CSV table of C-alpha atoms in Angstrom, one decimal:
chain,number,residue,atom,x,y,z
A,1,ASP,CA,-104.0,46.7,-9.0
A,2,HIS,CA,-100.7,47.1,-10.9
A,3,GLU,CA,-100.9,49.7,-13.7
A,4,TYR,CA,-99.9,47.2,-16.3
A,5,TYR,CA,-102.2,44.4,-15.1
A,6,LEU,CA,-104.6,43.0,-17.7
A,7,PRO,CA,-107.3,40.4,-16.9
A,8,PRO,CA,-107.3,36.9,-18.6
A,9,PRO,CA,-106.6,35.8,-21.3
A,10,ALA,CA,-103.6,38.1,-20.9
A,11,PRO,CA,-100.6,36.1,-19.7
A,12,LEU,CA,-99.6,36.5,-16.0
A,13,THR,CA,-95.9,36.4,-16.7
A,14,GLU,CA,-93.7,37.9,-19.4
A,15,SER,CA,-92.8,35.8,-22.5
A,16,LEU,CA,-89.3,34.9,-23.4
A,17,ALA,CA,-89.5,37.5,-26.2
A,18,ASP,CA,-90.5,40.2,-23.6
A,19,CYS,CA,-87.6,39.1,-21.4
A,20,GLN,CA,-85.2,39.4,-24.4
A,21,THR,CA,-86.3,42.9,-25.1
A,22,ARG,CA,-85.9,43.9,-21.5
A,23,VAL,CA,-82.5,42.2,-21.2
A,24,MET,CA,-81.1,43.7,-24.4
A,25,GLY,CA,-82.1,47.2,-23.3
A,26,CYS,CA,-80.1,46.6,-20.1
A,27,PHE,CA,-77.1,45.3,-22.1
A,28,GLU,CA,-77.0,48.2,-24.5
A,29,ASP,CA,-77.6,50.9,-21.8
A,30,THR,CA,-75.5,49.6,-19.0
A,31,ILE,CA,-73.4,46.5,-19.6
A,32,ALA,CA,-71.9,47.3,-23.0
A,33,PRO,CA,-70.8,50.8,-22.1
A,34,ALA,CA,-69.1,49.5,-18.9
A,35,LEU,CA,-67.4,46.7,-20.9
A,36,PHE,CA,-66.3,48.6,-24.0
A,37,ASP,CA,-66.5,52.4,-23.5
A,38,GLU,CA,-66.4,53.7,-20.0
A,39,GLU,CA,-63.3,55.7,-19.2
A,40,GLY,CA,-61.6,56.4,-15.9
A,41,LEU,CA,-62.0,52.9,-14.4
A,42,PRO,CA,-59.0,51.0,-12.8
A,43,VAL,CA,-59.0,48.5,-15.6
A,44,PRO,CA,-58.7,49.6,-19.3
A,45,PRO,CA,-61.5,48.3,-21.7
A,46,ASP,CA,-59.2,45.8,-23.5
A,47,ASP,CA,-58.6,44.0,-20.2
A,48,ARG,CA,-62.0,44.5,-18.6
A,49,THR,CA,-64.2,41.7,-17.2
A,50,ILE,CA,-67.9,42.2,-16.5
A,51,ILE,CA,-69.8,39.7,-14.4
A,52,VAL,CA,-73.5,39.3,-14.9
A,53,VAL,CA,-75.4,37.3,-12.3
A,54,ALA,CA,-79.0,36.6,-13.2
A,55,HIS,CA,-81.8,34.1,-13.7
A,56,ALA,CA,-81.6,31.5,-16.5
A,57,ASN,CA,-83.9,33.3,-19.0
A,58,THR,CA,-81.8,36.5,-18.6
A,59,ILE,CA,-78.6,34.6,-19.4
A,60,ARG,CA,-80.4,32.8,-22.2
A,61,SER,CA,-81.4,36.1,-23.8
A,62,LEU,CA,-77.8,37.3,-23.7
A,63,ILE,CA,-76.5,34.0,-25.2
A,64,ALA,CA,-79.1,34.3,-28.0
A,65,TYR,CA,-77.8,37.7,-28.9
A,66,PHE,CA,-74.1,36.9,-28.7
A,67,ASP,CA,-74.5,33.7,-30.7
A,68,GLU,CA,-77.1,35.1,-33.2
A,69,VAL,CA,-79.5,32.3,-32.4
A,70,PRO,CA,-82.6,32.0,-34.6
A,71,GLU,CA,-85.8,32.8,-32.7
A,72,ASP,CA,-87.2,29.3,-33.0
A,73,GLN,CA,-84.1,27.8,-31.3
A,74,VAL,CA,-83.8,30.2,-28.3
A,75,SER,CA,-85.7,27.9,-26.0
A,76,GLN,CA,-83.1,25.2,-26.7
A,77,ILE,CA,-80.3,27.2,-25.1
A,78,TYR,CA,-79.1,25.3,-22.0
A,79,VAL,CA,-78.0,27.5,-19.1
A,80,PRO,CA,-76.2,25.5,-16.3
A,81,ASN,CA,-76.9,26.3,-12.7
A,82,SER,CA,-74.1,28.0,-10.8
A,83,VAL,CA,-71.5,27.5,-13.6
A,84,PRO,CA,-70.0,30.7,-15.0
A,85,ILE,CA,-70.3,31.1,-18.8
A,86,LEU,CA,-67.4,33.0,-20.4
A,87,TYR,CA,-67.5,35.1,-23.6
A,88,ARG,CA,-64.5,37.0,-25.0
A,89,PHE,CA,-65.1,40.0,-27.1
A,90,GLU,CA,-63.2,42.1,-29.7
A,91,ARG,CA,-63.6,45.7,-28.5
A,92,THR,CA,-63.9,47.4,-31.9
A,93,THR,CA,-66.5,45.0,-33.4
A,94,ARG,CA,-68.1,44.1,-30.0
A,95,LYS,CA,-68.4,40.6,-31.3
A,96,PRO,CA,-67.4,37.3,-29.6
A,97,VAL,CA,-64.0,36.1,-30.7
A,98,SER,CA,-63.9,32.5,-29.4
A,99,THR,CA,-64.4,29.8,-32.0
A,100,LYS,CA,-68.0,28.6,-32.2
A,101,LEU,CA,-68.5,25.1,-30.9
A,102,GLN,CA,-71.5,22.9,-31.7
A,103,SER,CA,-74.4,23.3,-29.3
A,104,SER,CA,-78.2,22.7,-29.0
A,105,HIS,CA,-78.9,26.0,-30.7
A,106,GLY,CA,-76.5,25.4,-33.6
A,107,GLY,CA,-73.2,26.8,-32.4
A,108,SER,CA,-71.9,28.9,-29.5
A,109,HIS,CA,-68.9,31.1,-28.6
A,110,ALA,CA,-69.5,30.3,-24.9
A,111,ARG,CA,-67.3,28.4,-22.6
A,112,TRP,CA,-68.3,27.0,-19.3
A,113,MET,CA,-65.7,28.2,-16.8
A,114,ILE,CA,-64.9,25.7,-14.1
A,115,SER,CA,-62.1,24.9,-11.6
A,116,SER,CA,-59.2,22.7,-12.6
A,117,GLU,CA,-60.5,20.1,-10.1
A,118,ASN,CA,-64.0,20.0,-11.7
A,119,HIS,CA,-62.4,20.1,-15.2
A,120,GLN,CA,-60.5,16.9,-14.3
A,121,ILE,CA,-63.7,15.3,-13.0
A,122,VAL,CA,-65.5,16.0,-16.3
A,123,ARG,CA,-62.5,14.9,-18.3
A,124,ASP,CA,-62.5,11.6,-16.5
A,125,ALA,CA,-66.3,11.3,-17.0
A,126,VAL,CA,-66.0,11.6,-20.8
A,127,SER,CA,-62.9,9.4,-21.1
A,128,THR,CA,-63.2,5.7,-22.0
A,129,GLY,CA,-65.1,3.9,-19.2
A,130,GLY,CA,-66.1,7.2,-17.6
A,131,MET,CA,-69.4,8.2,-16.1
A,132,LEU,CA,-70.6,9.9,-19.3
A,133,THR,CA,-69.8,7.2,-21.7
A,134,ARG,CA,-70.9,3.6,-22.3
A,135,ALA,CA,-71.7,2.8,-18.6
A,136,LEU,CA,-74.1,5.6,-18.3
A,137,PHE,CA,-75.6,5.0,-21.8
A,138,ASP,CA,-76.3,1.3,-20.9
A,139,ALA,CA,-77.8,2.4,-17.5
A,140,MET,CA,-80.1,4.8,-19.2
A,141,ASP,CA,-81.1,2.5,-22.0
A,142,VAL,CA,-84.1,1.0,-20.2
A,143,THR,CA,-85.7,-0.3,-23.4
A,144,GLN,CA,-82.5,-2.1,-24.4
A,145,ASP,CA,-82.8,-0.9,-28.0
A,146,ARG,CA,-79.3,0.6,-28.2
A,147,ALA,CA,-80.7,4.1,-28.6
A,148,LEU,CA,-81.6,6.8,-26.1
A,149,CYS,CA,-84.5,9.2,-26.3
A,150,ARG,CA,-84.9,12.5,-24.4
A,151,ALA,CA,-87.1,10.9,-21.7
A,152,GLU,CA,-84.6,8.2,-21.0
A,153,ILE,CA,-81.8,10.7,-20.6
A,154,GLU,CA,-83.9,12.9,-18.3
A,155,ALA,CA,-84.8,9.9,-16.2
A,156,GLY,CA,-81.1,9.0,-16.0
A,157,VAL,CA,-80.3,12.5,-14.9
A,158,ARG,CA,-82.8,12.3,-12.1
A,159,GLU,CA,-81.1,9.1,-10.9
A,160,LEU,CA,-77.7,10.8,-11.1
A,161,MET,CA,-79.0,13.7,-9.0
A,162,LYS,CA,-80.3,11.3,-6.3
A,163,ASP,CA,-76.9,9.5,-6.2
A,164,SER,CA,-75.1,12.8,-5.9
A,165,GLU,CA,-77.0,14.4,-3.1
A,166,HIS,CA,-74.2,13.8,-0.6
A,167,GLU,CA,-71.3,14.0,-3.1
A,168,THR,CA,-69.1,16.9,-3.9
A,169,GLN,CA,-69.9,20.0,-6.0
A,170,SER,CA,-67.9,18.4,-8.9
A,171,ASP,CA,-70.7,16.0,-9.6
A,172,CYS,CA,-73.0,19.0,-10.3
A,173,VAL,CA,-70.9,19.8,-13.4
A,174,VAL,CA,-71.1,16.3,-14.7
A,175,ILE,CA,-74.9,16.3,-14.1
A,176,GLY,CA,-75.0,19.7,-15.9
A,177,LEU,CA,-73.4,18.1,-19.0
A,178,ALA,CA,-76.0,15.2,-18.9
A,179,LYS,CA,-78.8,17.8,-18.6
A,180,LYS,CA,-77.4,19.6,-21.6
A,181,LEU,CA,-77.5,16.4,-23.7
A,182,ALA,CA,-81.1,15.9,-22.8
A,183,ARG,CA,-82.1,19.4,-23.7
A,184,GLU,CA,-80.4,19.2,-27.1
A,185,LEU,CA,-82.5,16.2,-28.1
A,186,GLY,CA,-85.7,16.8,-29.9
A,187,GLU,CA,-88.9,15.2,-28.5
A,188,ASP,CA,-88.9,12.3,-31.0
A,189,GLU,CA,-85.1,12.1,-31.5
A,190,THR,CA,-82.9,9.2,-30.4
A,191,ILE,CA,-79.2,8.9,-30.3
A,192,THR,CA,-76.8,5.9,-30.5
A,193,LEU,CA,-73.9,5.2,-28.2
A,194,GLN,CA,-71.5,6.6,-30.8
A,195,GLU,CA,-73.5,9.8,-31.1
A,196,PHE,CA,-73.9,10.0,-27.3
A,197,GLU,CA,-70.1,9.9,-26.8
A,198,ARG,CA,-69.6,12.4,-29.6
A,199,ARG,CA,-71.9,14.9,-27.9
A,200,THR,CA,-70.3,14.4,-24.5
A,201,ALA,CA,-66.9,15.1,-26.1
A,202,LEU,CA,-68.3,18.3,-27.7
A,203,ALA,CA,-69.7,19.4,-24.4
A,204,TYR,CA,-66.3,18.8,-22.8
A,205,GLU,CA,-64.7,21.1,-25.5
A,206,GLY,CA,-67.0,23.9,-24.3
A,207,LEU,CA,-65.5,24.0,-20.8
A,208,GLN,CA,-63.0,26.7,-19.9
A,209,CYS,CA,-60.2,26.3,-17.3
A,210,ASN,CA,-56.9,27.9,-16.4
A,211,GLU,CA,-54.6,26.5,-19.1
A,212,SER,CA,-51.6,26.7,-16.7
A,213,ASP,CA,-53.4,24.0,-14.5
A,214,PHE,CA,-52.9,21.6,-17.4
A,215,ALA,CA,-49.6,22.8,-18.8
A,216,ASN,CA,-47.8,19.5,-18.2
A,217,GLU,CA,-50.6,17.2,-19.3
A,218,GLU,CA,-51.0,15.4,-22.5
A,219,PRO,CA,-53.7,16.8,-24.8
A,220,PHE,CA,-57.1,15.3,-24.4
A,221,PRO,CA,-57.8,13.0,-27.4
């Protein structure tokens, strides 16, 4: 009996486009003023941080706007569960200032913000012999053709999740990167070991941590 209800064949839920329209209205009316304009707050606009906690499609809509993602690639945006995503803005232009990194939707200013402990876990995972390199590739390559398709990576992720049920939260970030790799692949696309390792390295670059935690470490190759 809702006033906006329409009988079939009308959809029972909103589309991603409808969600984007609703989310961007909220951003322009509420979030952007609080981030860029509102006076009299304890923190000046240039030092202000706004936290948005929402469902994946809401976050996906914001990422699409910030990264200027073409409409046909919005569905490819990967939103990790329970991992903060950081954007830095220039106040006068209201545009992201972080360098764009390669992503499933062409390029993103976003950084995954994780603890130094989790950052080290992922760093180890993408290093030579780590969980997200050749060992995982070989385990996922069930057809033994030296190439992975999306279905093989998704099956491998499910196995990782089973193995990690009783492990620490750090494993969730590693699994999140594996899920990201799967989502970035097209339905009929395959990748070699070299490409698999290149993409895991790119995913690592998109992580954000407190630089002081690694001040005394050698740069990651």
